[in-house]
PDB file of C-alpha atoms in Angstrom:
ATOM      1  CA  MET S 179     -34.353-180.372 -64.406  1.00 48.00           C
ATOM      2  CA  ALA S 180     -32.279-179.117 -67.327  1.00 50.00           C
ATOM      3  CA  GLN S 181     -35.334-177.523 -68.937  1.00 53.00           C
ATOM      4  CA  ALA S 182     -35.590-174.591 -66.473  1.00 49.00           C
ATOM      5  CA  PRO S 183     -31.998-173.309 -66.954  1.00 53.00           C
ATOM      6  CA  LYS S 184     -32.426-173.670 -70.712  1.00 45.00           C
ATOM      7  CA  GLU S 185     -35.640-171.634 -70.643  1.00 47.00           C
ATOM      8  CA  ALA S 186     -33.967-169.023 -68.408  1.00 43.00           C
ATOM      9  CA  ARG S 187     -31.071-168.680 -70.857  1.00 41.00           C
ATOM     10  CA  SER S 188     -33.524-168.368 -73.741  1.00 48.00           C
ATOM     11  CA  ALA S 189     -35.496-165.651 -71.927  1.00 48.00           C
ATOM     12  CA  LEU S 190     -32.296-163.755 -71.084  1.00 40.00           C
ATOM     13  CA  SER S 191     -31.087-164.016 -74.677  1.00 48.00           C
ATOM     14  CA  ARG S 192     -34.406-162.666 -75.961  1.00 55.00           C
ATOM     15  CA  GLN S 193     -34.287-159.820 -73.428  1.00 60.00           C
ATOM     16  CA  LEU S 194     -30.774-158.824 -74.547  1.00 58.00           C
ATOM     17  CA  VAL S 195     -31.734-158.913 -78.235  1.00 68.00           C
ATOM     18  CA  THR S 196     -34.888-156.900 -77.527  1.00 75.00           C
ATOM     19  CA  SER S 197     -32.868-154.242 -75.667  1.00 76.00           C
ATOM     20  CA  GLU S 198     -30.390-154.018 -78.552  1.00 83.00           C
ATOM     21  CA  LEU S 199     -33.288-153.944 -81.006  1.00 87.00           C
ATOM     22  CA  LEU S 200     -34.834-150.950 -79.257  1.00 86.00           C
ATOM     23  CA  ASP S 201     -31.490-149.143 -79.162  1.00 85.00           C
ATOM     24  CA  LYS S 202     -30.853-149.734 -82.885  1.00 88.00           C
ATOM     25  CA  ALA S 203     -34.408-148.825 -83.871  1.00 87.00           C
ATOM     26  CA  THR S 204     -34.549-145.626 -81.846  1.00 86.00           C
ATOM     27  CA  ALA S 205     -31.133-144.557 -83.173  1.00 86.00           C
ATOM     28  CA  LEU S 206     -32.505-144.973 -86.713  1.00 88.00           C
ATOM     29  CA  PHE S 207     -35.705-143.119 -85.801  1.00 84.00           C
ATOM     30  CA  ALA S 208     -33.552-140.247 -84.518  1.00 81.00           C
ATOM     31  CA  GLU S 209     -31.385-140.241 -87.654  1.00 84.00           C
ATOM     32  CA  LYS S 210     -33.925-140.876 -90.434  1.00 84.00           C
ATOM     33  CA  GLY S 211     -37.235-140.131 -88.765  1.00 81.00           C
ATOM     34  CA  TYR S 212     -39.871-142.605 -87.645  1.00 80.00           C
ATOM     35  CA  GLU S 213     -41.857-142.558 -90.903  1.00 81.00           C
ATOM     36  CA  SER S 214     -38.768-142.997 -93.125  1.00 86.00           C
ATOM     37  CA  THR S 215     -37.329-145.942 -91.174  1.00 88.00           C
ATOM     38  CA  THR S 216     -38.345-149.397 -92.399  1.00 90.00           C
ATOM     39  CA  LEU S 217     -38.254-152.782 -90.686  1.00 90.00           C
ATOM     40  CA  LEU S 218     -35.593-153.770 -93.222  1.00 92.00           C
ATOM     41  CA  ASP S 219     -33.430-150.845 -92.049  1.00 92.00           C
ATOM     42  CA  ILE S 220     -33.805-152.056 -88.467  1.00 90.00           C
ATOM     43  CA  ALA S 221     -33.034-155.678 -89.396  1.00 90.00           C
ATOM     44  CA  LYS S 222     -29.844-154.612 -91.216  1.00 91.00           C
ATOM     45  CA  ALA S 223     -28.726-152.481 -88.265  1.00 90.00           C
ATOM     46  CA  LEU S 224     -29.272-155.457 -85.981  1.00 88.00           C
ATOM     47  CA  GLY S 225     -27.407-157.797 -88.343  1.00 89.00           C
ATOM     48  CA  ILE S 226     -30.310-160.165 -88.942  1.00 88.00           C
ATOM     49  CA  SER S 227     -32.706-160.883 -91.802  1.00 89.00           C
ATOM     50  CA  ARG S 228     -36.105-159.259 -92.023  1.00 89.00           C
ATOM     51  CA  PRO S 229     -37.845-162.620 -91.427  1.00 89.00           C
ATOM     52  CA  GLY S 230     -35.595-163.057 -88.379  1.00 87.00           C
ATOM     53  CA  LEU S 231     -36.719-159.677 -87.087  1.00 88.00           C
ATOM     54  CA  TYR S 232     -40.319-160.942 -87.038  1.00 88.00           C
ATOM     55  CA  ASN S 233     -39.332-163.246 -84.163  1.00 86.00           C
ATOM     56  CA  TYR S 234     -39.144-160.110 -82.008  1.00 86.00           C
ATOM     57  CA  VAL S 235     -41.404-157.485 -83.566  1.00 86.00           C
ATOM     58  CA  SER S 236     -44.007-157.427 -86.330  1.00 86.00           C
ATOM     59  CA  SER S 237     -44.352-153.676 -86.928  1.00 86.00           C
ATOM     60  CA  LYS S 238     -42.889-150.286 -86.093  1.00 83.00           C
ATOM     61  CA  GLU S 239     -45.960-149.573 -83.967  1.00 83.00           C
ATOM     62  CA  GLU S 240     -45.095-152.588 -81.848  1.00 85.00           C
ATOM     63  CA  LEU S 241     -41.689-151.014 -81.211  1.00 84.00           C
ATOM     64  CA  LEU S 242     -43.424-147.991 -79.700  1.00 82.00           C
ATOM     65  CA  THR S 243     -45.394-150.354 -77.466  1.00 84.00           C
ATOM     66  CA  MET S 244     -42.155-152.018 -76.360  1.00 84.00           C
ATOM     67  CA  LEU S 245     -40.669-148.592 -75.628  1.00 83.00           C
ATOM     68  CA  VAL S 246     -43.593-147.693 -73.385  1.00 86.00           C
ATOM     69  CA  GLU S 247     -43.244-150.994 -71.537  1.00 84.00           C
ATOM     70  CA  GLN S 248     -39.521-150.507 -70.987  1.00 81.00           C
ATOM     71  CA  VAL S 249     -39.166-146.747 -70.512  1.00 83.00           C
ATOM     72  CA  SER S 250     -42.453-145.752 -68.854  1.00 90.00           C
ATOM     73  CA  ARG S 251     -44.325-148.694 -67.357  1.00 90.00           C
ATOM     74  CA  GLY S 252     -41.184-150.560 -66.369  1.00 89.00           C
ATOM     75  CA  MET S 253     -39.786-147.541 -64.534  1.00 93.00           C
ATOM     76  CA  ALA S 254     -43.128-146.837 -62.825  1.00 94.00           C
ATOM     77  CA  ASP S 255     -43.259-150.386 -61.462  1.00 94.00           C
ATOM     78  CA  VAL S 256     -39.652-150.252 -60.225  1.00 94.00           C
ATOM     79  CA  LEU S 257     -40.237-146.938 -58.435  1.00 95.00           C
ATOM     80  CA  GLU S 258     -43.388-148.319 -56.797  1.00 96.00           C
ATOM     81  CA  GLN S 259     -41.405-151.253 -55.390  1.00 96.00           C
ATOM     82  CA  LEU S 260     -38.613-148.945 -54.239  1.00 96.00           C
ATOM     83  CA  ARG S 261     -40.983-146.524 -52.521  1.00 95.00           C
ATOM     84  CA  ALA S 262     -42.634-149.416 -50.624  1.00 95.00           C
ATOM     85  CA  ARG S 263     -39.359-150.659 -49.107  1.00 95.00           C
ATOM     86  CA  THR S 264     -39.170-150.276 -45.326  1.00 95.00           C
ATOM     87  CA  ASP S 265     -35.411-150.782 -45.004  1.00 96.00           C
ATOM     88  CA  LEU S 266     -34.534-147.465 -46.673  1.00 96.00           C
ATOM     89  CA  SER S 267     -34.897-143.900 -45.420  1.00 96.00           C
ATOM     90  CA  PRO S 268     -36.580-141.263 -47.628  1.00 97.00           C
ATOM     91  CA  THR S 269     -33.145-139.814 -48.417  1.00 97.00           C
ATOM     92  CA  GLU S 270     -31.870-143.202 -49.558  1.00 97.00           C
ATOM     93  CA  LYS S 271     -35.011-143.728 -51.634  1.00 97.00           C
ATOM     94  CA  LEU S 272     -34.617-140.293 -53.230  1.00 98.00           C
ATOM     95  CA  ARG S 273     -31.038-141.068 -54.217  1.00 97.00           C
ATOM     96  CA  ASP S 274     -32.052-144.442 -55.657  1.00 97.00           C
ATOM     97  CA  VAL S 275     -34.970-142.928 -57.591  1.00 97.00           C
ATOM     98  CA  VAL S 276     -32.788-140.251 -59.172  1.00 97.00           C
ATOM     99  CA  ALA S 277     -29.998-142.747 -59.889  1.00 97.00           C
ATOM    100  CA  LEU S 278     -32.429-145.094 -61.670  1.00 96.00           C
ATOM    101  CA  LEU S 279     -33.889-142.307 -63.797  1.00 97.00           C
ATOM    102  CA  VAL S 280     -30.528-140.777 -64.741  1.00 97.00           C
ATOM    103  CA  ARG S 281     -28.919-144.139 -65.498  1.00 96.00           C
ATOM    104  CA  GLN S 282     -31.782-145.047 -67.833  1.00 93.00           C
ATOM    105  CA  ARG S 283     -31.519-141.687 -69.616  1.00 94.00           C
ATOM    106  CA  THR S 284     -27.730-141.949 -70.023  1.00 94.00           C
ATOM    107  CA  GLU S 285     -27.616-145.588 -71.119  1.00 90.00           C
ATOM    108  CA  HIS S 286     -30.583-145.385 -73.519  1.00 88.00           C
ATOM    109  CA  PRO S 287     -30.992-141.696 -74.440  1.00 88.00           C
ATOM    110  CA  ASP S 288     -32.469-142.354 -77.897  1.00 85.00           C
ATOM    111  CA  GLN S 289     -35.218-144.520 -76.398  1.00 85.00           C
ATOM    112  CA  PHE S 290     -36.336-141.735 -74.094  1.00 88.00           C
ATOM    113  CA  ARG S 291     -36.034-138.988 -76.725  1.00 87.00           C
ATOM    114  CA  ILE S 292     -38.015-140.851 -79.388  1.00 84.00           C
ATOM    115  CA  LEU S 293     -40.763-141.774 -76.940  1.00 84.00           C
ATOM    116  CA  ASP S 294     -40.899-138.177 -75.734  1.00 85.00           C
ATOM    117  CA  ARG S 295     -41.206-136.880 -79.307  1.00 81.00           C
ATOM    118  CA  SER S 296     -43.793-139.523 -80.296  1.00 80.00           C
ATOM    119  CA  GLU S 297     -45.998-139.079 -77.244  1.00 83.00           C
ATOM    120  CA  THR S 298     -48.824-137.281 -79.060  1.00 81.00           C
ATOM    121  CA  VAL S 299     -49.013-139.815 -81.920  1.00 75.00           C
ATOM    122  CA  LEU S 300     -48.866-143.048 -79.932  1.00 81.00           C
ATOM    123  CA  PRO S 301     -51.707-145.401 -80.876  1.00 81.00           C
ATOM    124  CA  GLU S 302     -54.277-146.404 -78.294  1.00 86.00           C
ATOM    125  CA  PRO S 303     -54.207-148.093 -75.847  1.00 87.00           C
ATOM    126  CA  VAL S 304     -50.429-147.519 -75.740  1.00 86.00           C
ATOM    127  CA  ARG S 305     -50.802-143.754 -75.378  1.00 88.00           C
ATOM    128  CA  SER S 306     -53.113-144.069 -72.366  1.00 91.00           C
ATOM    129  CA  GLU S 307     -50.771-146.606 -70.760  1.00 90.00           C
ATOM    130  CA  HIS S 308     -47.835-144.262 -71.297  1.00 91.00           C
ATOM    131  CA  VAL S 309     -49.676-141.280 -69.800  1.00 92.00           C
ATOM    132  CA  GLU S 310     -50.782-143.304 -66.771  1.00 94.00           C
ATOM    133  CA  ALA S 311     -47.237-144.604 -66.262  1.00 94.00           C
ATOM    134  CA  LYS S 312     -45.908-141.019 -66.275  1.00 94.00           C
ATOM    135  CA  ARG S 313     -48.505-140.049 -63.684  1.00 96.00           C
ATOM    136  CA  LYS S 314     -47.570-143.041 -61.563  1.00 96.00           C
ATOM    137  CA  ILE S 315     -43.880-142.091 -61.694  1.00 96.00           C
ATOM    138  CA  LEU S 316     -44.798-138.597 -60.529  1.00 97.00           C
ATOM    139  CA  ARG S 317     -46.943-139.988 -57.689  1.00 97.00           C
ATOM    140  CA  GLU S 318     -44.170-142.299 -56.484  1.00 97.00           C
ATOM    141  CA  ILE S 319     -41.625-139.469 -56.381  1.00 97.00           C
ATOM    142  CA  MET S 320     -44.102-137.228 -54.566  1.00 98.00           C
ATOM    143  CA  ALA S 321     -44.692-139.971 -51.986  1.00 97.00           C
ATOM    144  CA  VAL S 322     -40.959-140.219 -51.290  1.00 98.00           C
ATOM    145  CA  ILE S 323     -40.719-136.441 -50.891  1.00 98.00           C
ATOM    146  CA  GLU S 324     -43.744-136.318 -48.579  1.00 97.00           C
ATOM    147  CA  ALA S 325     -42.264-139.084 -46.410  1.00 97.00           C
ATOM    148  CA  GLY S 326     -38.968-137.196 -46.210  1.00 97.00           C
ATOM    149  CA  ILE S 327     -40.734-134.009 -45.116  1.00 96.00           C
ATOM    150  CA  GLU S 328     -42.723-135.902 -42.492  1.00 95.00           C
ATOM    151  CA  ARG S 329     -39.571-137.509 -41.070  1.00 94.00           C
ATOM    152  CA  GLY S 330     -37.746-134.187 -40.976  1.00 93.00           C
ATOM    153  CA  GLU S 331     -35.131-135.233 -43.568  1.00 95.00           C
ATOM    154  CA  PHE S 332     -36.353-132.830 -46.284  1.00 97.00           C
ATOM    155  CA  ARG S 333     -37.229-129.147 -46.246  1.00 94.00           C
ATOM    156  CA  ARG S 334     -40.897-128.227 -46.324  1.00 94.00           C
ATOM    157  CA  VAL S 335     -41.515-127.822 -50.051  1.00 96.00           C
ATOM    158  CA  ASP S 336     -44.457-128.385 -52.359  1.00 97.00           C
ATOM    159  CA  PRO S 337     -44.147-132.115 -53.207  1.00 97.00           C
ATOM    160  CA  ARG S 338     -45.670-131.889 -56.689  1.00 97.00           C
ATOM    161  CA  THR S 339     -43.602-128.914 -57.844  1.00 97.00           C
ATOM    162  CA  THR S 340     -40.460-130.491 -56.420  1.00 97.00           C
ATOM    163  CA  ALA S 341     -41.170-133.892 -58.001  1.00 97.00           C
ATOM    164  CA  LEU S 342     -41.716-132.245 -61.399  1.00 97.00           C
ATOM    165  CA  SER S 343     -38.465-130.311 -60.989  1.00 96.00           C
ATOM    166  CA  LEU S 344     -36.549-133.501 -60.158  1.00 97.00           C
ATOM    167  CA  LEU S 345     -38.085-135.287 -63.149  1.00 96.00           C
ATOM    168  CA  GLY S 346     -37.179-132.392 -65.417  1.00 95.00           C
ATOM    169  CA  MET S 347     -33.575-132.478 -64.212  1.00 96.00           C
ATOM    170  CA  CYS S 348     -33.339-136.240 -64.757  1.00 96.00           C
ATOM    171  CA  ASN S 349     -35.127-136.271 -68.113  1.00 95.00           C
ATOM    172  CA  TRP S 350     -33.009-133.465 -69.546  1.00 95.00           C
ATOM    173  CA  VAL S 351     -29.942-135.697 -69.173  1.00 96.00           C
ATOM    174  CA  ALA S 352     -31.146-137.676 -72.215  1.00 93.00           C
ATOM    175  CA  TRP S 353     -30.736-134.550 -74.341  1.00 93.00           C
ATOM    176  CA  TRP S 354     -27.288-133.359 -73.261  1.00 95.00           C
ATOM    177  CA  PHE S 355     -25.433-136.525 -72.218  1.00 94.00           C
ATOM    178  CA  SER S 356     -22.678-137.446 -74.682  1.00 90.00           C
ATOM    179  CA  ARG S 357     -22.006-141.044 -75.655  1.00 84.00           C
ATOM    180  CA  GLY S 358     -18.735-142.243 -74.199  1.00 88.00           C
ATOM    181  CA  SER S 359     -18.993-139.941 -71.176  1.00 92.00           C
ATOM    182  CA  ASP S 360     -18.797-141.353 -67.662  1.00 94.00           C
ATOM    183  CA  VAL S 361     -22.283-142.633 -66.803  1.00 95.00           C
ATOM    184  CA  GLU S 362     -21.594-143.232 -63.124  1.00 95.00           C
ATOM    185  CA  ALA S 363     -20.034-139.786 -62.655  1.00 96.00           C
ATOM    186  CA  THR S 364     -23.136-138.205 -64.185  1.00 96.00           C
ATOM    187  CA  VAL S 365     -25.420-140.334 -62.007  1.00 96.00           C
ATOM    188  CA  ALA S 366     -23.472-139.357 -58.872  1.00 96.00           C
ATOM    189  CA  THR S 367     -23.506-135.640 -59.720  1.00 97.00           C
ATOM    190  CA  VAL S 368     -27.225-135.408 -60.436  1.00 97.00           C
ATOM    191  CA  THR S 369     -28.052-137.569 -57.399  1.00 97.00           C
ATOM    192  CA  ASP S 370     -26.018-135.294 -55.117  1.00 97.00           C
ATOM    193  CA  LEU S 371     -27.728-132.223 -56.591  1.00 96.00           C
ATOM    194  CA  ALA S 372     -31.156-133.743 -55.982  1.00 97.00           C
ATOM    195  CA  GLN S 373     -30.334-134.511 -52.365  1.00 96.00           C
ATOM    196  CA  SER S 374     -28.925-131.007 -51.839  1.00 95.00           C
ATOM    197  CA  MET S 375     -32.158-129.516 -53.207  1.00 94.00           C
ATOM    198  CA  LEU S 376     -34.204-131.184 -50.500  1.00 96.00           C
ATOM    199  CA  ALA S 377     -31.858-131.706 -47.575  1.00 94.00           C
ATOM    200  CA  GLN S 378     -33.052-130.235 -44.287  1.00 87.00           C
ATOM    201  CA  PRO S 379     -30.303-127.884 -42.951  1.00 82.00           C
ATOM    202  CA  ASN S 380     -31.138-128.886 -39.387  1.00 71.00           C
ATOM    203  CA  PRO S 381     -32.697-132.364 -39.539  1.00 57.00           C
ATOM    204  CA  VAL S 382     -35.418-132.899 -36.971  1.00 56.00           C
ATOM    205  CA  THR S 383     -35.463-136.318 -35.360  1.00 56.00           C
ATOM    206  CA  PRO S 384     -38.994-137.751 -35.334  1.00 55.00           C
ATOM    207  CA  PRO S 385     -40.471-138.000 -31.793  1.00 57.00           C
ATOM    208  CA  SER S 386     -40.674-141.793 -31.961  1.00 57.00           C
ATOM    209  CA  GLU S 387     -36.967-142.059 -32.770  1.00 57.00           C
ATOM    210  CA  THR S 388     -36.079-139.568 -30.015  1.00 55.00           C
ATOM    211  CA  ALA S 389     -38.008-141.594 -27.459  1.00 61.00           C
ATOM    212  CA  GLN S 390     -36.330-144.778 -28.612  1.00 65.00           C
ATOM    213  CA  ALA S 391     -32.883-143.197 -28.366  1.00 60.00           C
ATOM    214  CA  VAL S 392     -33.616-141.941 -24.825  1.00 61.00           C
ATOM    215  CA  GLU S 393     -34.778-145.409 -23.797  1.00 66.00           C
ATOM    216  CA  GLU S 394     -31.631-147.018 -25.213  1.00 68.00           C
ATOM    217  CA  ILE S 395     -29.442-144.545 -23.305  1.00 63.00           C
ATOM    218  CA  ARG S 396     -31.381-145.236 -20.100  1.00 63.00           C
ATOM    219  CA  VAL S 397     -30.861-148.988 -20.481  1.00 63.00           C
ATOM    220  CA  LEU S 398     -27.123-148.483 -21.025  1.00 60.00           C
ATOM    221  CA  LEU S 399     -26.864-146.247 -17.945  1.00 60.00           C
ATOM    222  CA  ASP S 400     -28.716-148.842 -15.853  1.00 63.00           C
ATOM    223  CA  ARG S 401     -26.195-151.459 -16.921  1.00 62.00           C
ATOM    224  CA  ILE S 402     -23.242-149.227 -16.000  1.00 62.00           C
ATOM    225  CA  ALA S 403     -24.712-147.976 -12.697  1.00 59.00           C
ATOM    226  CA  PRO S 404     -27.718-150.084 -11.663  1.00 59.00           C
ATOM    227  CA  PRO S 405     -30.229-148.196  -9.529  1.00 57.00           C
ATOM    228  CA  ALA S 406     -29.861-148.814  -5.786  1.00 55.00           C
TER     229      ALA S 406
END
């Protein structure tokens, strides 16, 4: 019984080290350049020996693969799960999508910037996986926008153009956000801007919801004054 908690702690510890490893590596890539940074440089920045670093990564190319998994594929999978939820309205999903993207860009800006700069030189099959993940992210955001338009929560806009505009706004945060600034304040500001971009000035209640509301009112009136 004690084995499972021990394995869970080990997995969590590895995940934390891997996240720190990516942050340290991408900071060095940004400072010295990808080609000039060595695994020894990364090991020193992480405070471990080079042999110890091999427990987590065997090459700089593998770091790029890890970046794709965390920044692109990981985000695509999270957005797919969020979009599929039935307990949230399109507006709530939009806010959550933007918040997730902005928080990732503010907390790990170097990771996003290095991956963005290295996109054309990523080795296969990592490059194809990265491109497909970006397309999936775009599709998930478009689906949320289309659902919001259909429900009358969002203005009638072109979903693809709007999704690309939202992505551009979120991605650009990685380039101008300053370390030490208030992450949550930035997340809240950009999220509010995104909602304002799409909000329907005069929301239209879907017919099904209108009918349900009328039925609920009728039931309440019958309770207050039962028909003769």
